[in-house]
Structure formats: C-alpha cells, structure tokens
Amino acid sequence: MTGQRRAVVLGYSGLHGSAELKQSCFPGLDEREARLFQGLDSAAALVVDGELVAAVQQERYSGIKFDHAFPADAMASCLTIAGLDATDVDAVAHNFDHSHMRVFAEGEEYARRRYREILDPARQTELLHRFMPALARHRVTPVSHHHAHALTAAVPSGYDDALVVVVDGMGELYAISVYAWRHGQLTRLAALDYRASLGLLYAILTMHLGYWPNSDEYKVMALAAMGDPARYRDVLADAVHCQPDGRLDVPLLRLNREPWARETFATSRDWLTERACPQRRAGEELTREHIDLASAAQERVEQALTHLLSYWVRRTGLRRVAFAGGVALNCVAIGKLAASGLVDSVYVQPAAGDEGTAVGAALALAGPAATAAHYPSMTYLGPDVTEDGPPADQPYWSVPVGEGVAEVAVARLLTEGRIVGWAQGRLEFGPRALGNRSILADPRDRGARERVNAAVKFREEFRPLAPAVKAERADDWFVIPPGTNMRHMTVAVPVRPPMAQRIAAVVHDDGTARVQAVHQTDNPRFWRILDEFERLTGTPVLMNTSLNVKGQPTARAGAEAYRTFDSSRLDVLVLGDRLYAKPDAVAAVERAVTHAARHTVLKVR
C-alpha cells in the first residue's frame, strides 16, 4: 500500500469445526439434527478508515451453502478487492466472544471439548495462523456476537437515534438484545437468554415440518400464508409466553434434559407431536395440519415481536427501529411491525444473518470512524463478475452487448416470456439477489413463477418469488409504510389490490410481496431494465430471484453464473458485456439485440 497510512480492519464470522465436532460426539444424527449448531455463515469483511470496502461469504467460494469453515477464501477476496495485502492489515476481529464462557463448559465431556476446540477465543488465533499464515503477526480480537449484529443495523441505518433490536437463535448467551443508538453510541437496555429464543423456536418448527433448520425457515414462513393459525393457536400460546416488561419465555426450549436431547431438541419436537401434529419426514407429503402449524407459529412470532417492541418503544420514546439477527429476515413479521403504527421507521440491512456479523466485528474495532456516510446501501460488496468466466469452448451462441443495448434487449426478451440471467458488477453481500446476480422474468404471467421454480430453480411450487420495482413507482403498486427502507428485499408489504392481477407471479397467497425498490443511483443498469420494461408494458416491476439452482449458493462470478445457465432452463444469460442464448432463444435474441442497438442509437441522437 502506498501513500498515507490507513487503518485496515479485517472482520470475520463462523465457527470452524463446529459441525464436525457435533457429529463425532453424537453419531447417528440425521441431516436435519446435524444442522443444529452455532457458527454458520462464515464471511469476511474489510473496513478501511471506517469505510466498508468489501464483504463476501465463504460459501461463494466453497459452494457449500451457509458454510461454517474458516473463511480464508473470503478474507483473501476482500484484500484483493481493496487492492491490499496481508501486510496492510492492522487488526483482525471475530464475531463471537466466548472468553467468559469457560465456567459453562466444565460439565459433560462434549461441553468441555466444544469450548476447547471451537469456542475458546484463543482457538481463532490458531486458525488464523493456520489458514492465513501471512497474518501470523496478529491475534484475533473477539467481539460480542450481539454487539456485532447491532452495529450492522445501527451504523448503516442512517438514524441519529434509534432502537436497535437483535433477534436470533443465540449468541454467546443471549437470544434477544435491545439497544439504544444515540449519537453514534450503542447502550444495551436488555438481554434475554436462550429461554426467550424465537430463532430456536422457529428452527425447531422448521425441523418438525420436515425442513432443514438454520436454512429453510423461509419455507415455513411461505407455508404460513396458506394456513389457518386458529387450529394450533393455543398450542403456540403455551410454547411462547409474553411476560411483563417486554420479556419473553419459550418453555418449549427447556424440555430437553439430556445432552443428546439438548443438541437435537428431540423432547421439544415430541411435545409438538403430542400437542399438534406428527413430525413430517423430508420428502413426505405436506398435510393441512403441517401448514396450519406453520401459520400458528408465524402468528405467535409476530405477536412476540410486537410485545417486545411495544414495551421498549414506550419505555425509550425511540420510534425508529433497526433490526439484525436471523429472525430479522422474517420479512412478513417485519412488514407487519412497520405497518402497525407502533414505529415511525424500520430498517433491516441485507446481511442480517450471521454473515453480517463479520462486518460488525470489523466495525467494533474501527471505532467512531465508521459512520452511515460510508454505508449507503451495504449491498454490492463482493468480487466483480469478471473475476472468472465461462470455459473457452462453451457451446452456446453468444454476442457482445454494450451497456444500454443489453438493458433494452433484456427488457424486450422478458416481454416475450424469456427467463433471463443477469450477472453484472460486484456481488451482493447477504442472501438476497438485488440486481447483480439475478434471474429475471415477467411478473404479469403467473406461469412464469411455476417455470422458474420448477425448471430453473428446481424448488417447491409454493415458494413465492419477489418483485423488483422502480423506487419512484413503488408506492403506486405496493402499500409501503412511511419510513420503511425497501432497498434490500427484507420487508413484505401488501400489493395494492388493483395491481395484484397485473403482477400475479410475484404476489404471495396472503396478497403480499417481498419488495425490492430499485433506486437509479444504487443500480443504474438494473433500474434501466425496469424502466424499459415499463415503457414496453406499463409495468415498472420484474420478478427477481437469485442466480442459482436449488442447493447452491448464488453465483459469485462468471464461471458460476455460466454453470447455472448451462444446468437449468434459463433462456438467456447476460454476463458482463456478453449475451449467451440457448438454441431455441437465438432468433428472439438476435431480434431483440438488433432492435436495442437501433433504439439506443436513436435515443443518443
């Protein structure tokens, strides 16, 4: 690095070896039970002079969704993006601080091994030196998990003062933390331990319904819209208690006495079988009972969050709320809170899960230099799509397309029912595709949803797909609560009834949609596609989902984007400045590109 010395902080998340230790100590676990461990979503983030310059998840390099391995690839990527090397790094921070937890690890052998091999902060320094020897001069600084989460909500929110609420499965000890954010400082107001964990509750329900915990909770949220919560409302009221002073208690979590039961929540699941319905095994048919249980669970989580927020808004007078933690990605619950009148403004950043705590760990060490001005969207932080590319001997017809021509051609192809992959610029950070690694389709055709789910994504038919809309037209099509940040596809809102039939493919069963409002300043090329599609159809909305197939992370760069195109029924892929087409789409692409080139020339003139 040349020039004036800068402060460079590398933050990371994940607990390397946690899954492997659990499986060795508890042989015979099924795949879902083996997923119940802490430390998923390994990622790295780089903050330079208080500015977040890069962040990327390890899964984008390993190909393992929610990867928990030490994020050496992600760290190297962040340094490359910033044009730095290991010698430039001033400090390294990790997203957990278990330094005060040794006393809780003096019981059974598994607890002792887990602390020694996974949780002990000294272990992180050992891993850093093993996987990143160029950083061997550093010791890793542990950062409290919920403090890291809270910083990722507070700093980029742009709020001068706000209530900051962290809700997840569990940090070191706590499952819910509430902070006041005033003048760049966080003050913790409350912390509730695992016995109040809405994240663990939802994970158990996810398992009970036949899905993977710490992965498929969004499927349960989608199912909930199809069910009747009344059937199991009393069961969930017994599972989650709302107590005075905004406190919560989930007695369902305390039923597991033996180590094996605590690691699998087997007794909790047996209770659900006795009180509600039998467990569903993976691949078994979904029954009405299962769907109604999902609906009751979603309703109770919404009630619990409202109870928590009501108390702390009243107590502090803070009516702007920034959320983080895995439960904050429950876009339905967040949407209802935003519309409740309880708060004036809601912000959920796009990496609200544990990958985001890599950023929070770095922010904790960056100190007051980190301000909202350095985090305008916290979105496009990964490697560029040109980091790698398709094989030289790829067989598909292709044509170069410049900026302007590509957007007009894509919009025309979408009006003709084509499904298009769009891979441009830097990779999004977090789970959402926000216009740089996206699959796009016409939202006016309900059949497009079925085609994308079945033939491209290879996933369940009931899964909703999200709309992207020009920000300046968002209020015309969706009922957006005032003060709600809609940039990141983290809030579900009602579709205005007159518009619902016009965009049927992106309207869920309950009449809502998980909306991304696209601002021209944030992503001008994606905005241009929406603008041209509106010019052609009168609809400023597109279906937008991540550029991947079931079981795979979103494509990092050109090679993965091409593989998704090759292995699915995508018609077209626009990868950087080149467009690729499947054989039956070539004629349509030629017409669209020719028209777009003419249109662009005329527009310039």
Coordinates of C-alpha atoms in Angstrom, one line a residue:
M1 CA 0.0 0.0 0.0
T2 CA 1.4 3.4 -0.9
G3 CA 0.6 6.9 0.4
Q4 CA -0.8 7.9 3.8
R5 CA -1.1 5.1 6.3
R6 CA -4.7 3.9 6.7
A7 CA -6.5 1.9 9.4
V8 CA -7.4 -1.5 8.0
V9 CA -9.6 -3.9 10.0
L10 CA -10.5 -7.4 8.8
G11 CA -13.6 -8.9 10.4
Y12 CA -14.9 -12.4 10.0
S13 CA -17.6 -14.8 11.1
G14 CA -18.1 -18.6 11.5
L15 CA -17.0 -21.3 13.9
H16 CA -14.7 -23.7 12.1
G17 CA -15.2 -27.4 13.0
S18 CA -18.4 -27.0 14.9
A19 CA -20.4 -29.3 12.7
E20 CA -17.7 -31.9 12.7
L21 CA -17.3 -32.0 16.4
K22 CA -21.1 -32.4 16.9
Q23 CA -21.2 -35.3 14.5
S24 CA -18.2 -37.0 16.1
C25 CA -19.8 -36.7 19.6
F26 CA -23.3 -37.6 18.6
P27 CA -23.1 -40.3 15.8
G28 CA -26.3 -41.3 14.1
L29 CA -27.8 -37.8 13.8
D30 CA -30.0 -37.3 10.8
E31 CA -29.1 -34.5 8.4
R32 CA -31.6 -32.1 10.0
E33 CA -30.4 -32.7 13.5
A34 CA -26.8 -32.3 12.4
R35 CA -27.7 -28.8 11.2
L36 CA -28.4 -27.5 14.7
F37 CA -25.1 -25.9 15.6
Q38 CA -23.7 -22.5 16.1
G39 CA -21.3 -20.8 13.7
L40 CA -22.8 -21.0 10.3
D41 CA -22.5 -18.3 7.6
S42 CA -18.7 -17.8 7.6
A43 CA -17.8 -14.5 5.9
A44 CA -15.2 -11.8 5.8
A45 CA -15.4 -8.0 5.7
L46 CA -12.8 -5.3 5.3
V47 CA -13.1 -1.8 6.8
V48 CA -10.6 0.9 5.8
D49 CA -10.6 4.2 7.7
G50 CA -14.1 3.4 8.8
E51 CA -15.4 2.7 5.3
L52 CA -16.7 -0.8 4.4
V53 CA -14.9 -1.6 1.2
A54 CA -15.5 -5.4 0.8
A55 CA -17.5 -8.2 2.2
V56 CA -18.2 -11.7 0.9
Q57 CA -19.4 -15.1 2.2
Q58 CA -17.2 -18.1 2.3
E59 CA -20.0 -20.2 0.7
R60 CA -19.5 -18.2 -2.6
Y61 CA -16.0 -19.9 -2.9
S62 CA -16.6 -23.3 -1.3
G63 CA -20.0 -23.9 -3.0
I64 CA -21.4 -25.1 0.4
K65 CA -24.5 -23.1 1.4
F66 CA -24.2 -21.5 4.9
D67 CA -20.6 -22.8 5.1
H68 CA -19.1 -22.6 8.6
A69 CA -15.5 -23.2 7.6
F70 CA -12.8 -20.7 8.4
P71 CA -13.3 -18.0 5.7
A72 CA -9.7 -17.9 4.2
D73 CA -11.0 -17.5 0.6
A74 CA -13.4 -14.7 1.6
M75 CA -10.6 -12.9 3.5
A76 CA -8.2 -13.2 0.5
S77 CA -11.0 -11.9 -1.7
C78 CA -11.7 -8.8 0.5
L79 CA -8.0 -7.9 0.4
T80 CA -7.8 -8.4 -3.4
I81 CA -11.0 -6.2 -3.9
A82 CA -9.4 -3.4 -1.8
G83 CA -6.0 -3.7 -3.6
L84 CA -4.3 -4.6 -0.3
D85 CA -2.4 -7.5 1.1
A86 CA -1.9 -9.1 4.5
T87 CA 0.9 -6.7 5.5
D88 CA -1.6 -3.8 5.3
V89 CA -4.0 -5.3 7.9
D90 CA -3.9 -3.6 11.3
A91 CA -6.3 -5.8 13.3
V92 CA -8.4 -8.9 12.9
A93 CA -11.8 -9.4 14.7
H94 CA -14.1 -12.3 15.1
N95 CA -17.9 -12.4 15.6
F96 CA -18.0 -14.2 18.9
D97 CA -16.5 -13.6 22.3
H98 CA -16.8 -16.7 24.5
S99 CA -14.0 -15.6 26.8
H100 CA -16.3 -15.6 29.8
M101 CA -18.0 -18.9 28.9
R102 CA -15.4 -21.3 30.3
V103 CA -17.4 -21.7 33.5
F104 CA -20.3 -23.1 31.5
A105 CA -18.1 -25.7 29.9
E106 CA -17.0 -27.6 33.0
G107 CA -19.7 -30.2 32.9
E108 CA -20.0 -33.1 30.4
E109 CA -17.3 -34.0 28.0
Y110 CA -19.0 -32.6 25.0
A111 CA -19.2 -29.1 26.6
R112 CA -15.5 -29.2 27.6
R113 CA -14.5 -30.3 24.1
R114 CA -16.7 -27.7 22.4
Y115 CA -15.1 -24.9 24.4
R116 CA -11.6 -26.1 24.0
E117 CA -11.8 -27.0 20.2
I118 CA -14.4 -24.4 19.0
L119 CA -15.4 -21.6 21.3
D120 CA -12.2 -20.6 23.1
P121 CA -11.2 -17.2 21.6
A122 CA -7.5 -18.4 21.5
R123 CA -8.7 -21.1 19.0
Q124 CA -9.5 -18.3 16.5
T125 CA -5.9 -17.0 16.6
E126 CA -4.7 -20.6 16.0
L127 CA -7.0 -20.9 13.0
L128 CA -6.0 -17.5 11.6
H129 CA -2.3 -18.5 11.7
R130 CA -3.0 -21.9 10.2
F131 CA -5.2 -20.7 7.3
M132 CA -3.8 -17.2 6.8
P133 CA -0.1 -17.5 7.7
A134 CA 0.6 -14.1 6.2
L135 CA -1.4 -12.7 9.1
A136 CA 0.5 -14.6 11.8
R137 CA 1.7 -11.4 13.5
H138 CA -1.9 -10.8 14.6
R139 CA -4.0 -12.0 17.5
V140 CA -7.7 -12.2 16.8
T141 CA -9.9 -9.8 18.9
P142 CA -13.2 -11.4 19.9
V143 CA -16.3 -9.2 19.6
S144 CA -19.6 -9.9 21.4
H145 CA -22.0 -11.6 18.9
H146 CA -25.0 -9.3 19.5
H147 CA -22.8 -6.2 19.7
A148 CA -21.5 -7.1 16.2
H149 CA -25.1 -7.6 14.9
A150 CA -26.2 -4.4 16.5
L151 CA -23.5 -2.3 14.8
T152 CA -24.5 -3.7 11.4
A153 CA -28.0 -2.5 12.0
A154 CA -27.2 0.9 13.6
V155 CA -24.4 2.3 11.5
P156 CA -25.8 1.9 8.0
S157 CA -29.3 2.8 9.1
G158 CA -28.6 6.5 8.8
Y159 CA -30.5 7.1 12.1
D160 CA -29.2 9.6 14.6
D161 CA -31.1 7.8 17.3
A162 CA -33.0 4.6 17.2
L163 CA -34.0 1.4 19.0
V164 CA -31.7 -1.4 17.8
V165 CA -33.1 -4.9 18.2
V166 CA -31.1 -8.1 17.7
V167 CA -33.2 -11.3 17.5
D168 CA -31.6 -14.6 16.5
G169 CA -31.1 -18.2 17.7
M170 CA -28.4 -17.4 20.2
G171 CA -25.2 -15.5 20.6
E172 CA -22.8 -16.5 23.4
L173 CA -25.6 -16.4 25.9
Y174 CA -28.3 -14.2 24.6
A175 CA -31.1 -14.7 22.0
I176 CA -32.5 -11.2 22.1
S177 CA -30.7 -7.9 22.8
V178 CA -32.2 -4.4 22.8
Y179 CA -30.0 -1.3 22.5
A180 CA -30.4 2.5 22.3
W181 CA -28.4 4.1 19.5
R182 CA -27.7 7.7 20.1
H183 CA -25.1 10.0 18.5
G184 CA -23.0 7.0 17.3
Q185 CA -23.1 5.1 20.6
L186 CA -24.8 1.8 21.5
T187 CA -26.2 1.3 25.0
R188 CA -27.6 -2.1 25.8
L189 CA -31.0 -1.9 27.5
A190 CA -31.9 -5.6 27.8
A191 CA -30.6 -9.0 27.0
L192 CA -32.8 -12.2 27.1
D193 CA -31.1 -15.6 27.2
Y194 CA -31.8 -18.8 25.2
R195 CA -35.0 -19.4 27.1
A196 CA -36.5 -16.5 25.1
S197 CA -35.1 -17.6 21.7
L198 CA -37.6 -17.0 18.9
G199 CA -34.9 -18.2 16.5
L200 CA -34.5 -21.6 18.1
L201 CA -38.3 -21.9 18.3
Y202 CA -38.6 -21.3 14.6
A203 CA -35.7 -23.7 13.9
I204 CA -37.5 -26.5 15.8
L205 CA -40.7 -25.8 13.9
T206 CA -38.7 -26.0 10.7
M207 CA -37.3 -29.4 11.6
H208 CA -40.7 -30.6 12.7
L209 CA -42.2 -29.7 9.4
G210 CA -39.5 -31.7 7.5
Y211 CA -37.1 -29.0 6.5
W212 CA -33.5 -28.1 7.4
P213 CA -33.1 -25.8 10.4
N214 CA -30.8 -22.8 10.1
S215 CA -31.6 -22.9 6.4
D216 CA -35.3 -23.5 5.4
E217 CA -37.1 -21.2 7.9
Y218 CA -38.2 -19.0 4.9
K219 CA -40.1 -22.1 3.6
V220 CA -42.1 -22.2 6.8
M221 CA -42.8 -18.5 6.5
A222 CA -44.1 -19.1 3.0
L223 CA -46.2 -22.0 4.1
A224 CA -47.7 -19.9 6.9
A225 CA -49.5 -17.7 4.4
M226 CA -51.5 -20.7 3.2
G227 CA -52.7 -21.9 6.6
D228 CA -55.2 -21.3 9.4
P229 CA -53.4 -20.2 12.6
A230 CA -56.5 -20.8 14.8
R231 CA -56.1 -24.6 14.7
Y232 CA -52.9 -24.5 16.8
R233 CA -53.1 -21.0 18.3
D234 CA -53.5 -22.4 21.9
V235 CA -50.5 -24.7 21.4
L236 CA -48.2 -21.9 20.3
A237 CA -49.5 -19.7 23.2
D238 CA -48.3 -22.4 25.5
A239 CA -45.0 -22.6 23.6
V240 CA -44.3 -18.8 23.8
H241 CA -45.2 -16.7 26.8
C242 CA -45.3 -12.9 26.7
Q243 CA -44.3 -11.6 30.1
P244 CA -44.2 -8.2 31.8
D245 CA -41.6 -5.5 30.8
G246 CA -41.4 -6.8 27.2
R247 CA -39.9 -10.1 28.3
L248 CA -40.5 -13.4 26.5
D249 CA -40.2 -17.0 27.6
V250 CA -40.2 -20.1 25.4
P251 CA -40.8 -23.1 27.8
L252 CA -40.7 -25.5 24.9
L253 CA -36.9 -25.0 24.8
R254 CA -36.4 -26.2 28.4
L255 CA -37.8 -29.7 28.0
N256 CA -34.6 -31.2 26.7
R257 CA -32.6 -32.6 29.7
E258 CA -30.0 -35.0 28.3
P259 CA -27.1 -33.9 26.1
W260 CA -28.4 -35.7 23.1
A261 CA -31.9 -34.1 23.5
R262 CA -30.4 -30.7 24.0
E263 CA -28.4 -31.0 20.8
T264 CA -31.4 -32.2 18.8
F265 CA -34.4 -30.7 20.7
A266 CA -35.9 -34.1 20.5
T267 CA -38.2 -33.6 23.5
S268 CA -39.4 -30.3 22.2
R269 CA -40.3 -32.0 18.9
D270 CA -42.1 -34.8 20.8
W271 CA -44.1 -32.1 22.6
L272 CA -45.2 -30.7 19.2
T273 CA -46.2 -34.2 18.1
E274 CA -48.3 -34.7 21.2
R275 CA -49.9 -31.2 21.2
A276 CA -50.2 -30.5 17.5
C277 CA -49.3 -33.0 14.7
P278 CA -46.8 -35.7 13.8
Q279 CA -43.4 -34.8 12.5
R280 CA -43.1 -34.7 8.8
R281 CA -40.1 -36.5 7.3
A282 CA -38.2 -35.0 4.4
G283 CA -40.0 -35.7 1.2
E284 CA -43.3 -36.7 2.8
E285 CA -46.5 -35.0 1.7
L286 CA -47.4 -31.8 3.4
T287 CA -50.7 -32.1 5.2
R288 CA -53.1 -29.4 6.2
E289 CA -52.0 -29.9 9.8
H290 CA -48.5 -29.1 8.9
I291 CA -49.5 -25.9 7.0
D292 CA -51.7 -24.8 9.9
L293 CA -48.9 -25.3 12.4
A294 CA -46.6 -23.2 10.3
S295 CA -49.3 -20.5 10.3
A296 CA -49.8 -20.6 14.1
A297 CA -46.0 -20.4 14.6
Q298 CA -45.6 -17.4 12.4
E299 CA -48.5 -15.6 14.1
R300 CA -47.0 -16.2 17.5
V301 CA -43.6 -14.9 16.5
E302 CA -45.3 -11.8 15.1
Q303 CA -47.1 -11.4 18.4
A304 CA -43.9 -11.9 20.4
L305 CA -42.0 -9.3 18.4
T306 CA -44.8 -6.8 18.8
H307 CA -44.9 -7.4 22.5
L308 CA -41.1 -6.8 22.8
L309 CA -41.2 -3.7 20.6
S310 CA -44.3 -2.2 22.3
Y311 CA -42.6 -2.1 25.7
W312 CA -39.2 -0.7 24.5
V313 CA -40.7 1.9 22.2
R314 CA -42.9 3.1 25.1
R315 CA -40.0 2.9 27.6
T316 CA -37.5 4.8 25.5
G317 CA -39.6 7.0 23.2
L318 CA -37.5 5.8 20.3
R319 CA -39.8 5.1 17.3
R320 CA -37.2 4.3 14.6
V321 CA -36.1 0.7 14.8
A322 CA -33.1 -1.0 13.2
F323 CA -33.2 -4.9 13.2
A324 CA -30.5 -7.5 12.9
G325 CA -30.2 -11.3 13.6
G326 CA -31.7 -14.2 11.7
V327 CA -35.2 -13.5 12.9
A328 CA -35.0 -10.1 11.3
L329 CA -35.1 -11.8 8.0
N330 CA -38.7 -12.8 8.7
C331 CA -39.9 -10.2 6.2
V332 CA -43.6 -10.9 7.0
A333 CA -43.2 -10.1 10.7
I334 CA -41.1 -7.0 9.9
G335 CA -43.7 -5.8 7.4
K336 CA -46.5 -6.1 9.9
L337 CA -44.5 -4.2 12.5
A338 CA -43.7 -1.5 10.0
A339 CA -47.4 -1.1 9.2
S340 CA -48.6 -1.3 12.8
G341 CA -48.3 2.3 13.7
L342 CA -46.1 1.3 16.6
V343 CA -42.9 2.7 14.9
D344 CA -42.2 5.5 12.6
S345 CA -39.4 3.9 10.6
V346 CA -37.9 0.4 10.1
Y347 CA -34.5 -0.7 8.7
V348 CA -33.3 -4.2 8.1
Q349 CA -29.9 -4.4 6.4
P350 CA -29.4 -7.1 3.7
A351 CA -27.0 -9.3 5.6
A352 CA -29.0 -9.5 8.9
G353 CA -27.9 -13.1 9.5
D354 CA -24.5 -14.2 10.9
E355 CA -22.6 -13.4 7.8
G356 CA -23.3 -9.7 8.6
T357 CA -21.5 -10.0 11.9
A358 CA -18.2 -10.2 10.0
V359 CA -18.9 -6.5 9.2
G360 CA -20.0 -5.8 12.8
A361 CA -16.8 -7.3 14.2
A362 CA -14.7 -5.0 11.9
L363 CA -16.9 -2.0 12.8
A364 CA -16.3 -2.7 16.6
L365 CA -12.6 -2.2 16.1
A366 CA -12.9 0.6 13.6
G367 CA -14.5 2.8 16.2
P368 CA -16.1 6.2 15.6
A369 CA -14.6 6.5 12.1
A370 CA -17.4 4.2 10.9
T371 CA -20.4 6.4 10.0
A372 CA -23.5 6.0 7.9
A373 CA -21.9 8.0 5.1
H374 CA -19.7 5.0 4.5
Y375 CA -22.6 2.6 4.2
P376 CA -25.1 4.0 1.7
S377 CA -26.6 0.6 0.9
M378 CA -24.3 -2.2 2.3
T379 CA -25.1 -4.2 -0.8
Y380 CA -22.6 -4.7 -3.6
L381 CA -19.5 -5.5 -1.7
G382 CA -18.2 -8.8 -3.2
P383 CA -15.9 -9.6 -6.2
D384 CA -16.7 -8.4 -9.7
V385 CA -18.4 -10.7 -12.1
T386 CA -15.2 -10.6 -14.3
E387 CA -13.2 -12.4 -11.6
D388 CA -13.6 -15.5 -13.7
G389 CA -15.6 -16.6 -16.7
P390 CA -17.2 -19.4 -18.9
P391 CA -15.0 -22.1 -20.4
A392 CA -13.3 -21.0 -23.6
D393 CA -15.0 -23.9 -25.5
Q394 CA -18.5 -23.2 -24.3
P395 CA -21.1 -24.3 -26.9
Y396 CA -23.8 -21.6 -26.8
W397 CA -24.4 -18.9 -29.3
S398 CA -23.3 -15.6 -27.9
V399 CA -22.9 -11.9 -28.9
P400 CA -21.2 -8.9 -27.4
V401 CA -23.7 -6.4 -25.9
G402 CA -22.7 -2.9 -24.6
E403 CA -24.2 -1.0 -21.8
G404 CA -27.6 0.4 -22.9
V405 CA -28.1 -2.2 -25.6
A406 CA -28.1 -5.0 -23.1
E407 CA -30.8 -3.4 -20.9
V408 CA -33.1 -2.7 -23.8
A409 CA -32.7 -6.2 -25.2
V410 CA -33.3 -7.9 -21.9
A411 CA -36.5 -5.9 -21.3
R412 CA -37.8 -6.9 -24.7
L413 CA -36.9 -10.6 -24.2
L414 CA -38.8 -10.5 -20.8
T415 CA -41.9 -9.2 -22.5
E416 CA -41.7 -12.3 -24.8
G417 CA -41.7 -14.7 -21.8
R418 CA -38.0 -15.4 -21.8
I419 CA -36.3 -16.1 -18.5
V420 CA -33.0 -14.2 -18.2
G421 CA -30.0 -14.5 -16.0
W422 CA -28.4 -11.1 -15.3
A423 CA -24.8 -11.1 -13.9
Q424 CA -23.1 -7.7 -13.6
G425 CA -20.7 -5.8 -11.4
R426 CA -19.9 -6.7 -7.8
L427 CA -21.6 -9.5 -6.0
E428 CA -24.3 -8.7 -3.4
F429 CA -23.5 -9.4 0.3
G430 CA -26.1 -11.4 2.1
P431 CA -28.8 -13.8 1.0
R432 CA -30.7 -11.6 -1.4
A433 CA -30.2 -11.1 -5.2
L434 CA -30.5 -7.4 -5.7
G435 CA -29.9 -7.0 -9.4
N436 CA -26.3 -8.0 -9.9
R437 CA -26.7 -11.8 -9.7
S438 CA -30.4 -12.2 -10.6
I439 CA -32.8 -14.4 -12.6
L440 CA -35.4 -12.1 -14.1
A441 CA -38.9 -12.9 -15.5
D442 CA -42.1 -11.2 -16.5
P443 CA -44.3 -10.8 -13.3
R444 CA -47.5 -10.5 -15.3
D445 CA -47.6 -14.2 -16.1
R446 CA -48.4 -16.5 -13.1
G447 CA -47.0 -19.3 -15.1
A448 CA -43.6 -17.7 -15.1
R449 CA -43.4 -18.4 -11.3
E450 CA -44.0 -22.1 -11.9
R451 CA -41.5 -22.2 -14.7
V452 CA -38.8 -20.5 -12.6
N453 CA -39.5 -22.7 -9.6
A454 CA -39.7 -26.0 -11.4
A455 CA -37.4 -25.7 -14.5
V456 CA -34.8 -23.2 -13.3
K457 CA -34.6 -23.2 -9.6
F458 CA -35.8 -26.8 -9.1
R459 CA -37.7 -26.0 -5.9
E460 CA -41.1 -26.2 -4.4
E461 CA -44.1 -24.8 -6.3
F462 CA -45.5 -22.9 -3.3
R463 CA -42.3 -20.8 -2.8
P464 CA -43.0 -17.1 -3.6
L465 CA -40.8 -15.1 -5.9
A466 CA -40.1 -11.5 -5.2
P467 CA -40.7 -8.3 -7.2
A468 CA -38.2 -5.6 -8.0
V469 CA -39.8 -2.2 -8.7
K470 CA -38.6 1.2 -9.8
A471 CA -38.3 3.1 -6.5
E472 CA -40.2 6.1 -7.8
R473 CA -43.2 3.9 -8.7
A474 CA -43.1 1.6 -5.6
D475 CA -45.9 3.4 -3.7
D476 CA -48.2 3.1 -6.8
W477 CA -48.0 -0.7 -6.7
F478 CA -47.4 -1.6 -3.1
V479 CA -48.7 -0.4 0.3
I480 CA -45.4 0.7 1.8
P481 CA -45.4 2.0 5.4
P482 CA -43.9 5.5 5.7
G483 CA -40.2 5.5 6.7
T484 CA -39.6 1.9 5.7
N485 CA -36.4 1.1 3.8
M486 CA -37.3 -1.2 0.9
R487 CA -34.0 -1.4 -0.9
H488 CA -33.0 -4.8 0.3
M489 CA -35.9 -7.1 -0.1
T490 CA -36.2 -7.5 3.6
V491 CA -39.8 -6.3 4.2
A492 CA -43.1 -7.9 2.9
V493 CA -45.9 -5.5 2.2
P494 CA -49.4 -5.7 0.7
V495 CA -49.8 -5.4 -3.1
R496 CA -52.3 -2.8 -3.9
P497 CA -55.5 -4.7 -5.0
P498 CA -55.9 -3.1 -8.4
M499 CA -52.3 -4.1 -9.2
A500 CA -52.3 -7.6 -7.9
Q501 CA -53.7 -9.2 -11.0
R502 CA -51.3 -7.3 -13.2
I503 CA -48.2 -8.9 -11.4
A504 CA -49.7 -12.2 -10.3
A505 CA -46.4 -14.1 -10.5
V506 CA -44.9 -12.1 -7.5
V507 CA -48.0 -11.9 -5.3
H508 CA -48.0 -14.5 -2.4
D509 CA -51.1 -16.3 -1.2
D510 CA -51.7 -13.6 1.5
G511 CA -51.6 -10.8 -1.0
T512 CA -48.2 -9.6 0.0
A513 CA -44.8 -9.4 -1.7
R514 CA -41.2 -9.1 -0.5
V515 CA -40.3 -5.9 -2.5
Q516 CA -37.0 -4.5 -3.7
A517 CA -37.3 -0.8 -4.5
V518 CA -34.5 -0.1 -7.1
H519 CA -33.0 3.3 -7.0
Q520 CA -31.3 4.6 -10.1
T521 CA -28.4 5.8 -8.0
D522 CA -27.9 2.4 -6.4
N523 CA -28.0 0.2 -9.5
P524 CA -28.5 2.2 -12.7
R525 CA -28.3 -0.7 -15.1
F526 CA -30.9 -2.8 -13.3
W527 CA -33.1 0.3 -13.0
R528 CA -32.8 0.8 -16.8
I529 CA -34.2 -2.7 -17.4
L530 CA -37.2 -1.9 -15.2
D531 CA -37.6 1.5 -16.9
E532 CA -37.6 -0.1 -20.4
F533 CA -39.9 -2.8 -19.3
E534 CA -42.3 -0.2 -18.1
R535 CA -42.0 1.7 -21.4
L536 CA -43.0 -1.5 -23.2
T537 CA -45.7 -2.8 -20.9
G538 CA -46.8 -0.1 -18.5
T539 CA -45.5 -2.2 -15.6
P540 CA -42.4 -1.0 -13.6
V541 CA -42.0 -4.4 -11.9
L542 CA -40.0 -7.5 -12.6
M543 CA -39.7 -10.9 -11.0
N544 CA -36.3 -11.1 -9.4
T545 CA -34.7 -14.2 -7.8
S546 CA -31.1 -15.3 -7.1
L547 CA -28.9 -16.6 -9.9
N548 CA -28.5 -20.2 -8.7
V549 CA -30.3 -23.6 -8.6
K550 CA -31.6 -25.5 -5.5
G551 CA -28.9 -26.3 -3.0
Q552 CA -26.2 -24.0 -4.5
P553 CA -25.1 -20.5 -3.3
T554 CA -25.8 -17.6 -5.6
A555 CA -23.3 -17.4 -8.4
R556 CA -20.1 -15.5 -7.3
A557 CA -18.7 -14.6 -10.7
G558 CA -18.7 -15.5 -14.4
A559 CA -17.9 -19.2 -14.1
E560 CA -20.7 -20.0 -11.6
A561 CA -23.2 -17.8 -13.5
Y562 CA -22.5 -19.7 -16.6
R563 CA -22.8 -23.1 -14.9
T564 CA -26.3 -22.0 -13.6
F565 CA -27.3 -21.1 -17.2
D566 CA -25.9 -24.4 -18.5
S567 CA -27.5 -26.6 -15.9
S568 CA -31.0 -25.0 -15.9
R569 CA -33.6 -23.9 -18.3
L570 CA -32.6 -20.3 -18.4
D571 CA -33.2 -19.0 -21.9
V572 CA -30.6 -16.2 -21.8
L573 CA -27.6 -15.1 -19.7
V574 CA -26.1 -11.6 -19.8
L575 CA -22.7 -12.0 -18.3
G576 CA -20.8 -8.7 -18.2
D577 CA -20.6 -7.5 -21.8
R578 CA -21.7 -10.7 -23.5
L579 CA -25.1 -12.3 -24.0
Y580 CA -25.5 -16.1 -24.2
A581 CA -28.6 -17.9 -25.6
K582 CA -30.0 -21.4 -25.6
P583 CA -30.7 -22.7 -29.2
D584 CA -34.5 -22.0 -29.1
A585 CA -33.9 -18.4 -27.9
V586 CA -31.3 -17.4 -30.5
A587 CA -33.7 -15.9 -33.1
A588 CA -35.5 -13.9 -30.4
V589 CA -32.2 -12.7 -29.0
E590 CA -31.0 -11.6 -32.5
R591 CA -34.2 -9.6 -33.0
A592 CA -34.0 -8.0 -29.5
V593 CA -30.3 -7.0 -29.8
T594 CA -30.8 -5.6 -33.3
H595 CA -33.8 -3.6 -32.1
A596 CA -32.0 -2.5 -28.9
A597 CA -28.9 -1.3 -30.9
R598 CA -31.2 0.8 -33.2
H599 CA -33.2 2.1 -30.2
T600 CA -30.1 3.1 -28.3
V601 CA -28.6 4.9 -31.3
L602 CA -31.8 6.8 -31.9
K603 CA -32.0 7.7 -28.2
V604 CA -28.5 9.1 -28.2
R605 CA -29.2 11.2 -31.3

